[in-house]
């Protein structure tokens, strides 16, 4: 079979790393990078480090308003689909690249495989929620990471072509985290690129990321988050997403932050190391909520709701309001309370299951 796969944003590179390797053993894959993420440390480093095949096509779309970015991607993807005439289009997750691929393929009657289908936050103001719902509605194969995702689709009367295959991100964490502790801490610290100052190794740390539109659309919200980090009882290693960087720089002109280590976005293996050994993680990223769960690091998520509801069980992950008091309270006072961790996200074989499903579905 011929499959055109669309990637564009950082988490999709991680997912493609797990799936492409397996798909290519039996099928032909044309990999299209929309160019949504384009900085070296947001894109190239993942392809190199995770040995993801070089994209066959890079659309170079880059930044823009939602409509402009999505529309430019659709035009480029349509050209590829018309030329390649694939059996399937495969998209991951919930980004603008996902939606652009799905709409372009749907109009050409090319069946769509949506990996990570069925996730819902029930907050329609999030661009990711809009992208997921629209993509699920026009997909042929809806490959869910969890039973909750399957149930979410059932509530919307979507049952045909729905399968729980496990989470492809879990495949990646289990596969790559095995090799982390072969190297000492200094090795990982030597990779960190400080944005404002050089980075000195520390004994213990919190790991934080913040990039969701809902947390980065005002300077006051980013200020609250940084003020919370200042009050924690260990330094906070904070890889700053490009979306957040401008506001962080403005705030640093007004305040001195002495407990935050501001660093450039890091590669996947370094990130897994700093997450695995952190006291806790503070984040608004979907991927990190699962990675912390799998790597046994407690997590505080700065959002009103989460799609990854399984992580909330036993307080492994806890939601915090975007204000300093609540974040500090949740980080300092939450205790994990469960007997046994369940493998909600699968056992690291999601990519294999996807491949097997493609065989049976195409018969
Ligand atoms: C996107 C996804 C989000 C995903 C996230 C992972 C959408 C709607 N959102 O958000 O679901 O969790 O990726 O990181 O698709 N920028 C750079 N360099 C880059 C990439 C982005 O400077 O390499 C800047 C852009 O100029 C833009 C901002 O970062 O101003 C945001 O980029 P955008 O593509 O809108 O989405 P993300 O916030 O990264």
Coordinates of C-alpha atoms and ligand atoms in Angstrom, one line a residue:
X1 CA 0.0 0.0 0.0
X2 CA 1.0 3.6 -0.5
X3 CA 0.5 5.9 2.4
X4 CA 1.0 9.6 2.5
X5 CA 1.9 10.7 6.1
X6 CA 1.6 14.3 7.3
X7 CA 3.8 15.7 10.1
X8 CA 4.5 19.3 11.0
X9 CA 4.7 20.0 14.7
X10 CA 7.1 18.6 17.3
X11 CA 4.9 15.9 18.9
X12 CA 4.1 14.5 15.5
X13 CA 7.8 13.9 14.9
X14 CA 7.9 11.7 18.0
X15 CA 4.8 9.8 16.9
X16 CA 6.2 9.3 13.3
X17 CA 9.5 8.0 14.8
X18 CA 7.5 5.2 16.4
X19 CA 5.2 4.4 13.4
X20 CA 7.3 5.1 10.2
X21 CA 9.9 2.5 11.1
X22 CA 7.3 -0.2 11.4
X23 CA 5.1 0.9 8.5
X24 CA 8.0 0.9 6.1
X25 CA 8.8 -2.7 6.7
X26 CA 5.7 -3.6 4.6
X27 CA 4.4 -0.5 2.8
X28 CA 5.5 2.5 0.8
X29 CA 5.4 5.7 2.8
X30 CA 5.6 9.3 1.4
X31 CA 6.4 11.6 4.4
X32 CA 5.3 15.2 4.0
X33 CA 6.5 17.9 6.5
X34 CA 4.2 20.9 6.4
X35 CA 6.9 23.1 7.9
X36 CA 4.6 24.3 10.8
X37 CA 7.6 23.9 13.1
X38 CA 10.8 24.9 11.4
X39 CA 13.5 25.9 13.9
X40 CA 16.4 23.5 14.2
X41 CA 15.6 22.7 17.8
X42 CA 11.8 22.3 17.1
X43 CA 12.3 20.1 14.0
X44 CA 15.6 19.0 12.6
X45 CA 17.0 17.7 15.9
X46 CA 14.1 15.2 16.1
X47 CA 14.7 13.8 12.6
X48 CA 18.4 13.3 13.3
X49 CA 18.2 12.0 16.8
X50 CA 15.2 9.7 16.3
X51 CA 16.3 8.5 12.8
X52 CA 13.1 9.6 11.2
X53 CA 13.3 9.2 7.4
X54 CA 14.0 12.5 5.7
X55 CA 10.7 14.0 4.5
X56 CA 10.0 13.4 0.8
X57 CA 8.3 16.8 0.6
X58 CA 8.7 19.9 2.8
X59 CA 6.0 22.4 2.2
X60 CA 7.8 25.1 4.2
X61 CA 4.6 26.7 5.3
X62 CA 5.9 28.2 8.6
X63 CA 4.0 30.6 10.9
X64 CA 0.8 32.4 10.2
X65 CA -2.8 33.0 11.4
X66 CA -4.8 29.8 11.7
X67 CA -6.6 30.2 8.4
X68 CA -3.5 31.2 6.4
X69 CA -1.4 28.5 7.9
X70 CA -4.0 25.7 7.4
X71 CA -5.0 26.9 3.9
X72 CA -1.4 27.0 2.7
X73 CA -0.8 23.5 4.0
X74 CA -4.0 22.2 2.3
X75 CA -2.8 23.6 -1.1
X76 CA 0.5 21.8 -0.8
X77 CA -0.9 18.6 0.5
X78 CA -3.5 18.5 -2.3
X79 CA -0.7 18.7 -4.9
X80 CA 1.1 15.7 -3.2
X81 CA -2.1 13.7 -3.0
X82 CA -3.0 14.3 -6.7
X83 CA 0.5 13.3 -7.8
X84 CA 0.9 10.3 -5.5
X85 CA -2.7 8.9 -5.5
X86 CA -2.1 7.0 -2.2
X87 CA -4.3 4.3 -0.7
X88 CA -4.4 6.2 2.6
X89 CA -3.5 9.5 4.1
X90 CA -2.2 9.3 7.7
X91 CA -2.4 12.1 10.2
X92 CA -1.4 12.4 13.9
X93 CA -3.0 14.2 16.8
X94 CA -4.6 17.6 16.7
X95 CA -2.5 20.3 15.1
X96 CA -3.3 22.6 12.1
X97 CA -1.2 20.2 10.0
X98 CA -3.5 17.3 11.0
X99 CA -6.7 19.2 10.0
X100 CA -5.1 20.5 6.7
X101 CA -4.2 16.9 5.7
X102 CA -7.6 15.5 6.6
X103 CA -9.6 18.1 4.7
X104 CA -7.4 17.9 1.6
X105 CA -7.7 14.1 1.5
X106 CA -11.4 14.0 2.3
X107 CA -12.3 16.1 -0.7
X108 CA -10.3 13.7 -2.9
X109 CA -12.0 10.7 -1.4
X110 CA -8.8 9.3 -0.1
X111 CA -9.4 7.3 3.1
X112 CA -7.9 9.0 6.2
X113 CA -6.1 7.2 9.1
X114 CA -6.3 9.4 12.2
X115 CA -3.7 8.3 14.8
X116 CA -4.7 9.5 18.3
X117 CA -8.4 9.8 17.5
X118 CA -11.1 10.3 20.0
X119 CA -9.3 12.7 22.4
X120 CA -11.5 15.4 23.9
X121 CA -11.1 18.3 26.3
X122 CA -14.6 19.5 25.7
X123 CA -13.3 23.0 25.4
X124 CA -14.1 24.2 22.0
X125 CA -12.1 27.4 22.4
X126 CA -8.9 25.3 22.0
X127 CA -7.7 25.1 18.3
X128 CA -6.6 21.5 19.1
X129 CA -10.2 20.5 20.1
X130 CA -11.6 21.9 16.9
X131 CA -8.9 20.2 14.9
X132 CA -9.5 16.8 16.6
X133 CA -13.3 16.9 16.2
X134 CA -13.2 17.9 12.6
X135 CA -10.6 15.3 11.7
X136 CA -12.4 12.5 13.5
X137 CA -15.6 13.3 11.7
X138 CA -14.0 12.7 8.3
X139 CA -11.6 9.9 9.1
X140 CA -12.0 6.3 7.9
X141 CA -9.8 4.5 10.4
X142 CA -9.9 6.1 13.9
X143 CA -7.0 4.7 15.9
X144 CA -7.5 5.6 19.5
X145 CA -4.8 5.5 22.2
X146 CA -7.2 4.6 25.1
X147 CA -10.6 3.1 25.9
X148 CA -11.7 6.6 27.1
X149 CA -11.0 7.9 23.5
X150 CA -13.1 5.0 22.1
X151 CA -16.0 5.9 24.4
X152 CA -15.7 9.6 23.5
X153 CA -16.3 8.7 19.8
X154 CA -19.2 6.5 20.7
X155 CA -20.9 9.4 22.4
X156 CA -20.6 11.2 19.1
X157 CA -22.1 8.1 17.3
X158 CA -18.7 7.4 15.6
X159 CA -18.2 3.6 15.9
X160 CA -17.2 2.3 12.4
X161 CA -13.5 2.0 11.9
X162 CA -12.7 2.7 15.6
X163 CA -9.9 0.7 17.3
X164 CA -8.0 1.1 20.5
X165 CA -4.4 0.4 19.4
X166 CA -2.6 1.9 22.4
X167 CA -0.6 5.1 22.3
X168 CA 2.2 5.5 19.8
X169 CA 3.9 8.1 22.1
X170 CA 4.1 5.3 24.7
X171 CA 5.9 3.2 22.1
X172 CA 8.5 6.0 21.8
X173 CA 8.9 6.6 25.5
X174 CA 9.4 2.9 26.3
X175 CA 11.8 2.4 23.3
X176 CA 14.0 5.5 23.9
X177 CA 14.0 5.7 27.7
X178 CA 15.8 2.4 28.0
X179 CA 19.1 4.0 26.9
X180 CA 18.9 7.2 29.1
X181 CA 20.8 6.1 32.1
X182 CA 23.8 4.9 30.1
X183 CA 25.1 8.5 30.3
X184 CA 25.8 10.6 33.4
X185 CA 23.9 13.7 34.3
X186 CA 26.7 16.0 33.2
X187 CA 26.3 14.7 29.6
X188 CA 22.7 15.9 29.5
X189 CA 23.5 19.2 31.3
X190 CA 26.2 19.9 28.7
X191 CA 23.6 19.9 26.0
X192 CA 21.4 22.5 27.6
X193 CA 21.6 25.8 25.8
X194 CA 20.8 28.7 28.2
X195 CA 18.8 31.4 26.6
X196 CA 20.1 34.2 28.8
X197 CA 22.9 32.7 30.9
X198 CA 25.1 29.6 30.8
X199 CA 23.7 26.5 32.5
X200 CA 25.4 25.0 35.5
X201 CA 24.4 21.4 36.5
X202 CA 22.1 21.2 39.6
X203 CA 21.4 18.2 41.9
X204 CA 17.6 18.2 41.7
X205 CA 15.1 20.1 39.6
X206 CA 11.6 20.6 38.4
X207 CA 11.0 20.5 34.7
X208 CA 8.5 22.9 33.2
X209 CA 7.0 23.7 29.8
X210 CA 4.3 26.2 28.8
X211 CA 3.1 26.9 25.3
X212 CA -0.7 26.5 25.0
X213 CA -2.5 29.5 23.5
X214 CA -4.7 29.7 26.6
X215 CA -1.7 30.2 28.9
X216 CA 0.4 32.3 26.6
X217 CA -2.1 34.8 25.3
X218 CA -1.4 37.4 28.0
X219 CA 1.7 38.6 29.8
X220 CA -0.2 38.4 33.2
X221 CA -0.7 34.6 32.8
X222 CA 3.0 34.0 31.9
X223 CA 4.0 36.3 34.8
X224 CA 1.9 34.2 37.2
X225 CA 3.5 31.0 36.0
X226 CA 7.0 32.4 36.4
X227 CA 6.2 33.8 39.8
X228 CA 5.1 30.3 40.8
X229 CA 8.4 28.8 39.6
X230 CA 10.3 31.3 41.7
X231 CA 8.6 30.0 44.9
X232 CA 9.4 26.3 44.4
X233 CA 12.0 24.5 46.6
X234 CA 14.3 23.5 43.7
X235 CA 15.4 25.2 40.5
X236 CA 13.0 24.9 37.5
X237 CA 14.5 23.9 34.2
X238 CA 12.3 25.6 31.7
X239 CA 12.7 24.9 28.0
X240 CA 11.0 27.9 26.4
X241 CA 8.7 27.2 23.4
X242 CA 9.0 29.9 20.7
X243 CA 5.4 30.9 21.3
X244 CA 6.3 31.9 24.9
X245 CA 9.7 33.4 24.3
X246 CA 8.7 37.0 23.6
X247 CA 6.7 37.3 26.8
X248 CA 9.4 35.7 28.9
X249 CA 12.0 38.1 27.6
X250 CA 9.6 41.1 28.3
X251 CA 9.1 39.8 31.9
X252 CA 12.8 39.4 32.5
X253 CA 13.3 43.1 31.8
X254 CA 10.9 43.8 34.7
X255 CA 11.8 41.0 37.2
X256 CA 14.8 39.1 38.3
X257 CA 14.2 35.4 38.2
X258 CA 16.8 33.4 40.2
X259 CA 15.1 30.0 40.5
X260 CA 14.4 29.5 36.8
X261 CA 16.9 28.0 34.3
X262 CA 15.7 29.3 31.0
X263 CA 16.8 27.0 28.2
X264 CA 16.2 26.6 24.5
X265 CA 13.8 23.8 23.5
X266 CA 15.7 20.5 23.8
X267 CA 15.8 17.3 21.8
X268 CA 13.7 14.3 22.7
X269 CA 16.2 12.2 24.5
X270 CA 17.4 15.1 26.7
X271 CA 13.8 15.9 27.5
X272 CA 13.1 12.3 28.5
X273 CA 16.1 12.4 30.8
X274 CA 15.2 15.7 32.5
X275 CA 11.6 14.6 32.9
X276 CA 12.5 11.2 34.2
X277 CA 14.8 12.6 36.9
X278 CA 12.7 15.7 37.8
X279 CA 11.1 16.1 41.3
X280 CA 7.9 16.9 39.4
X281 CA 6.9 18.4 36.0
X282 CA 4.8 21.4 35.5
X283 CA 3.3 21.7 32.0
X284 CA 0.4 22.3 29.7
X285 CA 1.6 19.9 27.1
X286 CA -0.5 16.8 26.3
X287 CA 2.5 14.6 25.5
X288 CA 4.3 15.5 28.7
X289 CA 1.4 14.4 30.8
X290 CA 1.7 10.9 29.4
X291 CA 5.5 10.9 29.4
X292 CA 5.5 11.8 33.2
X293 CA 2.9 9.1 33.8
X294 CA 5.0 6.4 32.0
X295 CA 8.3 7.6 33.6
X296 CA 6.9 7.8 37.1
X297 CA 7.4 11.5 37.6
X298 CA 4.5 13.3 39.2
X299 CA 2.9 16.1 37.1
X300 CA 1.0 19.4 37.6
X301 CA -0.9 20.5 34.5
X302 CA -1.7 24.2 34.2
X303 CA -5.1 23.8 32.5
X304 CA -8.8 23.7 33.4
X305 CA -9.2 20.2 31.8
X306 CA -7.2 17.5 30.3
X307 CA -7.8 14.9 27.5
X308 CA -5.5 12.5 29.3
X309 CA -7.9 11.8 32.2
X310 CA -6.2 8.5 33.1
X311 CA -3.2 10.4 34.4
X312 CA -5.4 12.1 37.0
X313 CA -6.1 8.8 38.8
X314 CA -4.3 8.7 42.2
X315 CA -3.1 12.3 41.7
X316 CA -0.3 11.3 39.4
X317 CA -1.2 14.3 37.5
X318 CA -3.2 17.2 39.0
X319 CA -4.8 20.2 37.3
X320 CA -3.8 23.7 38.5
X321 CA -5.3 27.2 37.7
X322 CA -3.0 29.5 35.9
X323 CA -2.2 31.5 39.0
X324 CA 0.9 31.4 41.2
X325 CA -0.8 30.4 44.4
X326 CA -2.6 27.4 42.9
X327 CA 0.4 26.2 41.0
X328 CA 2.7 26.4 44.1
X329 CA 0.1 24.7 46.2
X330 CA -0.4 21.8 43.8
X331 CA 3.3 21.3 43.2
X332 CA 4.3 21.4 46.9
X333 CA 1.3 19.7 48.5
X334 CA 0.1 17.0 46.2
X335 CA 0.9 13.4 47.2
X336 CA 0.5 10.5 44.8
X337 CA -2.0 8.0 46.1
X338 CA -2.5 4.7 44.3
X339 CA -1.4 1.1 44.7
X340 CA -0.7 0.0 41.2
X341 CA -0.1 1.9 38.0
X342 CA -2.2 0.7 35.0
X343 CA -0.8 0.5 31.5
X344 CA -3.5 2.8 30.2
X345 CA -1.4 3.8 27.2
X346 CA -0.5 0.3 26.1
X347 CA 2.7 -1.7 26.3
X348 CA 4.8 -0.2 23.5
X349 CA 3.3 -2.1 20.5
X350 CA 0.8 0.5 19.1
X351 CA 2.8 1.0 15.8
X352 CA 2.8 -2.8 15.2
X353 CA -1.0 -2.9 15.9
X354 CA -1.6 -0.1 13.4
X355 CA 0.4 -2.0 10.8
X356 CA -1.6 -5.2 11.4
X357 CA -4.9 -3.3 11.2
X358 CA -3.9 -1.9 7.8
X359 CA -3.4 -5.4 6.5
X360 CA -6.8 -6.6 7.7
X361 CA -8.7 -3.5 6.7
X362 CA -7.3 -3.5 3.1
X363 CA -8.3 -7.2 2.5
Ligands
LIG1 C1 1.3 23.5 17.8 C2 0.0 22.8 17.9 C3 -0.2 22.2 19.3 C4 1.0 21.4 19.7 C5 2.3 22.2 19.6 C6 3.5 21.5 20.0 C7 -1.8 23.8 16.5 C8 -3.0 24.7 16.5 N1 -1.1 23.7 17.7 O1 1.3 24.7 18.7 O2 -1.4 21.4 19.3 O3 0.9 20.9 21.1 O4 2.4 22.7 18.2 O5 4.6 22.3 20.1 O6 -1.4 23.3 15.5 N2 7.4 29.0 16.1 C9 8.8 29.3 15.9 N3 9.6 28.3 15.5 C10 9.1 27.0 15.3 C11 7.7 26.8 15.5 C12 6.9 27.8 15.9 O7 9.3 30.4 16.1 O8 9.9 26.1 14.9 C13 6.5 30.1 16.5 C14 5.6 30.6 15.4 O9 6.1 31.6 14.8 C15 4.3 30.9 16.2 C16 4.4 30.2 17.5 O10 5.7 29.6 17.6 O11 4.2 32.3 16.4 C17 3.4 29.1 17.6 O12 3.5 28.1 16.5 P1 2.2 27.3 15.9 O13 2.6 26.6 14.7 O14 1.1 28.3 15.8 O15 1.8 26.3 17.0 P2 2.3 25.9 18.4 O16 2.0 26.9 19.5 O17 3.7 25.4 18.4

